[in-house]
mmCIF file of C-alpha atoms in Angstrom:
data_model
loop_
_atom_site.group_PDB
_atom_site.id
_atom_site.type_symbol
_atom_site.label_atom_id
_atom_site.label_comp_id
_atom_site.label_asym_id
_atom_site.label_seq_id
_atom_site.Cartn_x
_atom_site.Cartn_y
_atom_site.Cartn_z
ATOM 1 C CA MET S 27 -5.103 20.243 -8.185
ATOM 2 C CA LYS S 28 -1.628 19.568 -7.552
ATOM 3 C CA PHE S 29 -0.175 17.229 -5.143
ATOM 4 C CA THR S 30 3.143 18.731 -3.290
ATOM 5 C CA GLY S 31 3.203 16.250 -0.510
ATOM 6 C CA THR S 32 2.287 17.003 3.144
ATOM 7 C CA ASP S 33 3.636 17.740 6.519
ATOM 8 C CA ALA S 34 3.075 13.949 7.387
ATOM 9 C CA TYR S 35 4.334 12.549 4.244
ATOM 10 C CA VAL S 36 7.936 12.999 2.575
ATOM 11 C CA ALA S 37 7.312 12.711 -1.179
ATOM 12 C CA THR S 38 10.280 12.868 -3.542
ATOM 13 C CA ASP S 39 10.094 14.819 -6.518
ATOM 14 C CA ASP S 40 9.689 12.062 -9.066
ATOM 15 C CA LEU S 41 6.769 10.830 -6.876
ATOM 16 C CA THR S 42 4.975 14.272 -6.876
ATOM 17 C CA VAL S 43 5.482 14.241 -10.656
ATOM 18 C CA ALA S 44 4.052 10.888 -11.173
ATOM 19 C CA VAL S 45 0.938 11.535 -9.036
ATOM 20 C CA ASN S 46 0.399 15.047 -11.021
ATOM 21 C CA ALA S 47 0.838 13.371 -14.271
ATOM 22 C CA ALA S 48 -1.677 10.645 -13.478
ATOM 23 C CA VAL S 49 -4.273 13.177 -12.428
ATOM 24 C CA THR S 50 -3.598 15.231 -15.595
ATOM 25 C CA LEU S 51 -3.896 12.225 -18.042
ATOM 26 C CA GLN S 52 -6.878 10.988 -15.905
ATOM 27 C CA ARG S 53 -5.085 7.481 -15.633
ATOM 28 C CA PRO S 54 -4.946 5.153 -12.610
ATOM 29 C CA LEU S 55 -1.651 5.539 -11.007
ATOM 30 C CA LEU S 56 -0.057 2.086 -10.481
ATOM 31 C CA VAL S 57 2.682 2.363 -7.654
ATOM 32 C CA LYS S 58 4.963 -0.512 -7.016
ATOM 33 C CA GLY S 59 7.770 -0.814 -4.365
ATOM 34 C CA GLU S 60 8.942 -2.841 -1.480
ATOM 35 C CA PRO S 61 6.442 -3.441 1.347
ATOM 36 C CA GLY S 62 6.608 -0.899 3.851
ATOM 37 C CA THR S 63 7.707 2.055 1.339
ATOM 38 C CA GLY S 64 4.503 4.088 1.909
ATOM 39 C CA LYS S 65 2.629 3.032 -1.123
ATOM 40 C CA THR S 66 -0.953 2.768 0.769
ATOM 41 C CA GLU S 67 -0.226 5.829 2.732
ATOM 42 C CA LEU S 68 0.497 7.843 -0.453
ATOM 43 C CA ALA S 69 -3.293 7.458 -1.302
ATOM 44 C CA HIS S 70 -4.179 9.008 2.089
ATOM 45 C CA GLN S 71 -1.614 11.872 1.695
ATOM 46 C CA VAL S 72 -3.068 12.776 -1.892
ATOM 47 C CA ALA S 73 -6.440 12.923 -0.624
ATOM 48 C CA LYS S 74 -5.423 14.949 2.311
ATOM 49 C CA SER S 75 -3.401 17.386 0.133
ATOM 50 C CA LEU S 76 -5.940 17.871 -2.499
ATOM 51 C CA GLY S 77 -8.893 18.017 0.124
ATOM 52 C CA VAL S 78 -11.047 15.489 -1.378
ATOM 53 C CA PRO S 79 -12.589 12.153 0.249
ATOM 54 C CA MET S 80 -11.048 8.695 0.166
ATOM 55 C CA LEU S 81 -12.336 5.336 -0.636
ATOM 56 C CA GLU S 82 -10.538 2.244 0.073
ATOM 57 C CA TRP S 83 -10.629 -1.135 -1.652
ATOM 58 C CA HIS S 84 -8.386 -3.606 0.057
ATOM 59 C CA ILE S 85 -7.857 -6.789 -2.249
ATOM 60 C CA LYS S 86 -7.444 -10.253 -1.044
ATOM 61 C CA SER S 87 -6.860 -13.443 -2.655
ATOM 62 C CA THR S 88 -10.453 -14.253 -2.943
ATOM 63 C CA THR S 89 -11.620 -10.754 -4.357
ATOM 64 C CA LYS S 90 -13.580 -10.502 -7.600
ATOM 65 C CA ALA S 91 -13.671 -7.548 -9.696
ATOM 66 C CA GLN S 92 -17.391 -7.657 -9.807
ATOM 67 C CA GLN S 93 -17.358 -6.975 -6.035
ATOM 68 C CA GLY S 94 -15.786 -3.478 -6.770
ATOM 69 C CA LEU S 95 -18.965 -2.866 -8.882
ATOM 70 C CA TYR S 96 -21.852 -4.459 -7.038
ATOM 71 C CA GLU S 97 -23.046 -7.755 -5.761
ATOM 72 C CA TYR S 98 -26.481 -9.089 -6.292
ATOM 73 C CA ASP S 99 -27.849 -10.959 -3.075
ATOM 74 C CA ALA S 100 -30.050 -13.443 -4.647
ATOM 75 C CA VAL S 101 -30.205 -15.710 -1.542
ATOM 76 C CA SER S 102 -31.629 -13.212 0.428
ATOM 77 C CA ARG S 103 -34.235 -12.238 -2.103
ATOM 78 C CA LEU S 104 -35.164 -15.845 -2.358
ATOM 79 C CA ARG S 105 -35.527 -16.189 1.347
ATOM 80 C CA ASP S 106 -37.608 -13.028 1.595
ATOM 81 C CA SER S 107 -39.905 -13.951 -1.173
ATOM 82 C CA GLN S 108 -40.596 -17.237 0.666
ATOM 83 C CA LEU S 109 -41.523 -15.104 3.867
ATOM 84 C CA GLY S 110 -43.779 -12.736 1.762
ATOM 85 C CA ASP S 111 -41.752 -9.858 2.295
ATOM 86 C CA PRO S 112 -42.878 -7.125 0.069
ATOM 87 C CA LYS S 113 -39.494 -5.568 -0.418
ATOM 88 C CA VAL S 114 -38.830 -8.488 -2.910
ATOM 89 C CA ASN S 115 -40.576 -6.441 -5.443
ATOM 90 C CA ASP S 116 -37.676 -4.052 -5.919
ATOM 91 C CA VAL S 117 -34.507 -5.763 -6.742
ATOM 92 C CA ALA S 118 -32.696 -2.876 -5.855
ATOM 93 C CA ASN S 119 -33.009 -3.846 -2.306
ATOM 94 C CA TYR S 120 -30.799 -6.709 -2.857
ATOM 95 C CA ILE S 121 -27.878 -4.881 -4.750
ATOM 96 C CA LYS S 122 -24.855 -4.163 -2.484
ATOM 97 C CA LYS S 123 -22.665 -1.200 -3.957
ATOM 98 C CA GLY S 124 -19.083 -1.704 -4.572
ATOM 99 C CA LYS S 125 -16.212 0.878 -4.130
ATOM 100 C CA LEU S 126 -16.164 1.732 -7.749
ATOM 101 C CA TRP S 127 -19.983 2.445 -7.747
ATOM 102 C CA GLU S 128 -19.537 4.648 -4.634
ATOM 103 C CA ALA S 129 -16.757 6.378 -6.248
ATOM 104 C CA PHE S 130 -18.686 6.929 -9.385
ATOM 105 C CA GLU S 131 -21.753 8.403 -7.769
ATOM 106 C CA ALA S 132 -19.783 10.706 -5.260
ATOM 107 C CA PRO S 133 -20.980 14.224 -5.473
ATOM 108 C CA GLU S 134 -17.432 15.351 -5.706
ATOM 109 C CA ARG S 135 -14.162 13.963 -6.933
ATOM 110 C CA VAL S 136 -12.588 11.147 -4.670
ATOM 111 C CA VAL S 137 -9.381 9.301 -4.313
ATOM 112 C CA LEU S 138 -10.107 5.732 -4.707
ATOM 113 C CA LEU S 139 -7.363 3.494 -3.534
ATOM 114 C CA ILE S 140 -7.319 -0.305 -4.981
ATOM 115 C CA ASP S 141 -4.699 -1.843 -2.567
ATOM 116 C CA GLU S 142 -2.419 -4.688 -3.170
ATOM 117 C CA ILE S 143 -3.987 -5.653 -6.653
ATOM 118 C CA ASP S 144 -1.343 -8.288 -7.265
ATOM 119 C CA LYS S 145 -2.878 -10.411 -4.396
ATOM 120 C CA ALA S 146 -5.990 -11.115 -6.515
ATOM 121 C CA ASP S 147 -6.437 -13.707 -9.365
ATOM 122 C CA ILE S 148 -4.540 -12.813 -12.579
ATOM 123 C CA GLU S 149 -7.718 -12.022 -14.264
ATOM 124 C CA PHE S 150 -8.890 -9.477 -11.754
ATOM 125 C CA PRO S 151 -6.974 -6.433 -13.513
ATOM 126 C CA ASN S 152 -8.276 -7.254 -16.979
ATOM 127 C CA ASP S 153 -11.807 -7.597 -15.451
ATOM 128 C CA LEU S 154 -11.702 -4.067 -14.550
ATOM 129 C CA LEU S 155 -10.395 -2.504 -17.921
ATOM 130 C CA GLN S 156 -13.423 -1.383 -19.350
ATOM 131 C CA GLU S 157 -14.963 0.327 -16.114
ATOM 132 C CA LEU S 158 -11.781 2.079 -15.335
ATOM 133 C CA ASP S 159 -11.522 3.166 -19.099
ATOM 134 C CA LYS S 160 -14.945 4.385 -19.704
ATOM 135 C CA MET S 161 -15.682 5.129 -16.016
ATOM 136 C CA GLU S 162 -19.135 3.316 -16.409
ATOM 137 C CA PHE S 163 -20.568 -0.001 -15.983
ATOM 138 C CA PHE S 164 -24.189 -1.793 -16.580
ATOM 139 C CA VAL S 165 -26.162 -3.004 -13.692
ATOM 140 C CA TYR S 166 -28.156 -6.090 -15.262
ATOM 141 C CA GLU S 167 -30.406 -6.758 -12.419
ATOM 142 C CA THR S 168 -31.845 -3.297 -12.703
ATOM 143 C CA GLY S 169 -31.069 -2.241 -16.309
ATOM 144 C CA GLN S 170 -29.274 0.887 -15.171
ATOM 145 C CA THR S 171 -26.017 2.349 -16.401
ATOM 146 C CA VAL S 172 -23.706 3.756 -13.655
ATOM 147 C CA LYS S 173 -21.538 6.473 -15.016
ATOM 148 C CA ALA S 174 -18.973 8.584 -13.008
ATOM 149 C CA ALA S 175 -20.360 11.970 -12.206
ATOM 150 C CA GLN S 176 -16.578 12.900 -11.834
ATOM 151 C CA ARG S 177 -13.626 10.774 -12.873
ATOM 152 C CA PRO S 178 -12.117 9.585 -9.374
ATOM 153 C CA ILE S 179 -8.236 9.838 -8.775
ATOM 154 C CA VAL S 180 -7.379 6.145 -8.779
ATOM 155 C CA ILE S 181 -4.295 4.912 -7.029
ATOM 156 C CA ILE S 182 -3.497 1.230 -7.423
ATOM 157 C CA THR S 183 -0.744 -0.514 -5.232
ATOM 158 C CA SER S 184 1.141 -3.622 -6.088
ATOM 159 C CA ASN S 185 3.874 -5.582 -4.083
ATOM 160 C CA ASN S 186 5.039 -6.980 -7.441
ATOM 161 C CA GLU S 187 4.094 -10.594 -5.992
ATOM 162 C CA LYS S 188 2.902 -11.403 -9.637
ATOM 163 C CA GLU S 189 3.212 -9.818 -13.178
ATOM 164 C CA LEU S 190 0.147 -7.598 -14.146
ATOM 165 C CA PRO S 191 -1.362 -7.900 -17.734
ATOM 166 C CA ASP S 192 0.074 -5.890 -20.441
ATOM 167 C CA ALA S 193 -3.474 -4.361 -21.461
ATOM 168 C CA PHE S 194 -3.876 -3.202 -17.856
ATOM 169 C CA LEU S 195 -0.502 -1.746 -17.747
ATOM 170 C CA ARG S 196 -1.120 0.194 -20.817
ATOM 171 C CA ARG S 197 -4.026 2.148 -19.297
ATOM 172 C CA CYS S 198 -2.032 3.109 -16.198
ATOM 173 C CA PHE S 199 0.606 5.755 -15.274
ATOM 174 C CA PHE S 200 3.258 3.617 -13.606
ATOM 175 C CA HIS S 201 5.763 4.717 -10.720
ATOM 176 C CA TYR S 202 8.271 2.577 -8.646
ATOM 177 C CA ILE S 203 8.961 3.875 -5.215
ATOM 178 C CA GLN S 204 12.670 3.317 -4.607
ATOM 179 C CA PHE S 205 13.761 2.544 -1.042
ATOM 180 C CA PRO S 206 14.803 5.755 0.662
ATOM 181 C CA ASP S 207 18.466 6.796 0.638
ATOM 182 C CA THR S 208 19.952 7.829 3.986
ATOM 183 C CA ASP S 209 19.020 11.674 3.282
ATOM 184 C CA VAL S 210 15.507 10.884 2.369
ATOM 185 C CA MET S 211 15.266 8.472 5.356
ATOM 186 C CA ARG S 212 16.414 11.171 7.830
ATOM 187 C CA LYS S 213 13.724 13.626 6.437
ATOM 188 C CA ILE S 214 11.032 10.772 7.156
ATOM 189 C CA VAL S 215 12.362 10.064 10.540
ATOM 190 C CA GLU S 216 12.190 13.730 11.356
ATOM 191 C CA VAL S 217 8.400 13.680 10.407
ATOM 192 C CA HIS S 218 7.583 10.714 12.676
ATOM 193 C CA HIS S 219 10.327 11.525 15.654
ATOM 194 C CA PRO S 220 11.015 15.120 15.424
ATOM 195 C CA GLY S 221 14.130 16.445 17.458
ATOM 196 C CA ILE S 222 15.728 12.767 17.462
ATOM 197 C CA LYS S 223 19.362 13.232 18.571
ATOM 198 C CA SER S 224 21.635 13.354 15.545
ATOM 199 C CA ASP S 225 24.256 10.910 16.775
ATOM 200 C CA LEU S 226 21.583 8.375 17.837
ATOM 201 C CA LEU S 227 19.996 8.673 14.324
ATOM 202 C CA THR S 228 23.195 8.457 12.496
ATOM 203 C CA THR S 229 24.342 5.218 14.331
ATOM 204 C CA ALA S 230 21.042 3.732 13.983
ATOM 205 C CA LEU S 231 20.735 4.213 10.379
ATOM 206 C CA THR S 232 24.118 3.162 9.842
ATOM 207 C CA GLN S 233 23.100 -0.346 11.433
ATOM 208 C CA PHE S 234 19.799 -0.282 9.703
ATOM 209 C CA TYR S 235 21.508 0.040 6.127
ATOM 210 C CA GLU S 236 24.254 -2.432 6.991
ATOM 211 C CA ILE S 237 21.383 -5.025 7.957
ATOM 212 C CA ARG S 238 19.686 -4.309 4.617
ATOM 213 C CA ASP S 239 22.794 -4.701 2.620
ATOM 214 C CA GLN S 240 23.865 -8.063 4.216
ATOM 215 C CA ALA S 241 23.943 -10.864 1.787
ATOM 216 C CA GLY S 242 21.715 -13.822 2.411
ATOM 217 C CA LEU S 243 19.133 -11.688 4.253
ATOM 218 C CA LYS S 244 15.547 -13.278 3.573
ATOM 219 C CA LYS S 245 13.522 -10.207 4.381
ATOM 220 C CA LYS S 246 15.045 -6.790 4.360
ATOM 221 C CA PRO S 247 13.564 -4.494 6.928
ATOM 222 C CA SER S 248 11.410 -1.825 5.602
ATOM 223 C CA THR S 249 10.910 1.944 6.343
ATOM 224 C CA SER S 250 7.954 1.195 8.703
ATOM 225 C CA GLU S 251 10.090 -1.233 10.648
ATOM 226 C CA VAL S 252 12.912 1.275 10.982
ATOM 227 C CA LEU S 253 10.519 3.790 12.355
ATOM 228 C CA ASP S 254 9.227 1.133 14.821
ATOM 229 C CA TRP S 255 12.785 0.366 15.942
ATOM 230 C CA LEU S 256 13.688 3.955 16.503
ATOM 231 C CA LYS S 257 10.460 4.515 18.599
ATOM 232 C CA LEU S 258 11.554 1.680 20.766
ATOM 233 C CA LEU S 259 14.960 3.272 21.019
ATOM 234 C CA LEU S 260 13.545 6.436 22.287
ATOM 235 C CA ALA S 261 11.147 4.813 24.638
ATOM 236 C CA GLU S 262 14.090 2.872 26.248
ATOM 237 C CA ASP S 263 16.066 6.063 26.265
ATOM 238 C CA LEU S 264 19.104 4.627 24.427
ATOM 239 C CA THR S 265 22.074 6.558 23.154
ATOM 240 C CA ALA S 266 24.274 6.237 20.324
ATOM 241 C CA GLU S 267 26.827 4.648 22.835
ATOM 242 C CA ASP S 268 24.218 2.054 23.848
ATOM 243 C CA LEU S 269 23.990 0.796 20.078
ATOM 244 C CA LYS S 270 27.597 0.113 19.692
ATOM 245 C CA ARG S 271 28.204 -3.637 19.306
ATOM 246 C CA ASP S 272 30.845 -5.212 21.173
ATOM 247 C CA GLY S 273 31.564 -8.335 18.677
ATOM 248 C CA ALA S 274 29.861 -10.837 20.871
ATOM 249 C CA SER S 275 26.711 -10.296 18.903
ATOM 250 C CA ALA S 276 26.093 -9.117 15.513
ATOM 251 C CA LEU S 277 22.546 -8.467 16.357
ATOM 252 C CA PRO S 278 21.470 -4.783 16.965
ATOM 253 C CA ARG S 279 19.626 -3.877 20.141
ATOM 254 C CA LEU S 280 15.843 -4.727 20.093
ATOM 255 C CA HIS S 281 16.148 -6.358 16.710
ATOM 256 C CA GLY S 282 12.982 -7.922 17.007
ATOM 257 C CA ALA S 283 11.560 -4.831 15.231
ATOM 258 C CA LEU S 284 13.930 -5.249 12.281
ATOM 259 C CA LEU S 285 14.379 -9.023 11.710
ATOM 260 C CA LYS S 286 11.087 -10.723 11.346
ATOM 261 C CA ASN S 287 12.110 -14.478 10.788
ATOM 262 C CA GLU S 288 14.459 -16.856 12.470
ATOM 263 C CA GLN S 289 16.443 -17.489 9.404
ATOM 264 C CA ASP S 290 17.863 -13.755 9.481
ATOM 265 C CA VAL S 291 18.263 -13.917 13.127
ATOM 266 C CA HIS S 292 20.518 -17.042 12.773
ATOM 267 C CA LEU S 293 22.334 -15.527 10.027
ATOM 268 C CA PHE S 294 23.495 -12.716 11.968
ATOM 269 C CA GLU S 295 24.300 -15.013 14.960
ATOM 270 C CA ARG S 296 26.552 -17.035 12.547
ATOM 271 C CA LEU S 297 28.327 -13.763 11.523
ATOM 272 C CA ALA S 298 29.135 -13.047 15.135
ATOM 273 C CA PHE S 299 30.410 -16.628 15.674
ATOM 274 C CA MET S 300 32.561 -16.508 12.530
ATOM 275 C CA ALA S 301 33.974 -13.007 13.704
ATOM 276 C CA ARG S 302 34.887 -14.282 17.153
ATOM 277 C CA GLY S 303 36.723 -17.286 15.554
ATOM 278 C CA GLN S 304 38.963 -15.073 13.437
ATOM 279 C CA ARG S 305 40.147 -13.159 16.419
#
């Protein structure tokens, strides 16, 4: 099983090497990178490329590691016992399987995405160490041990909002997705907007990277945002000539797709004001 990318996803050579290395080592693949660089989509495309099902576990700040294994609904069982419901005699009726359990008992190998692990409490990764290592866990309420029929391909994403524990990092194969350079970005755009005019794309990407390189920018626009911006430019049937700025404003056309807070908008407005004052 080798990942080589798909028609819908431009995977660089180092990324395909990282995916295949993690599969070979049977280690979770920890993927970091700026938001919008395709970390989550990578898991979807790996599943598509390898022809296997996919399970997604999206992590929130309140998510606990136990939820990935199972949850025991003691409250419902107590209520049912008070109502005389016969199903209370089987505790398994009150066990809700988590995503790891589903991945472990799947009849075929699956891709398991643990998305944005850095959103959770710092203890969250450590609480999953043994389960991801041994590919099994114990259900105390029923006395059963759940073992993985086949080791899932685990892909874990992080936006680098907090440091992950060393013990967890040691068990992962790590890859950082670099922000695409112009050549890679052109390939990505061609996948999403095939046949886009070369002069329009050149002008648009020049402005996009100028914005990203601007000192003092609070939030750099991402790959997903430039794709949205290009979609708007095409919908408005704008040309490369239409994108040229006259100096009255340093803001690009339809800048709301690229700049997502008022500080960055004001930054470019100040730049335009300063440019006018130097004339």
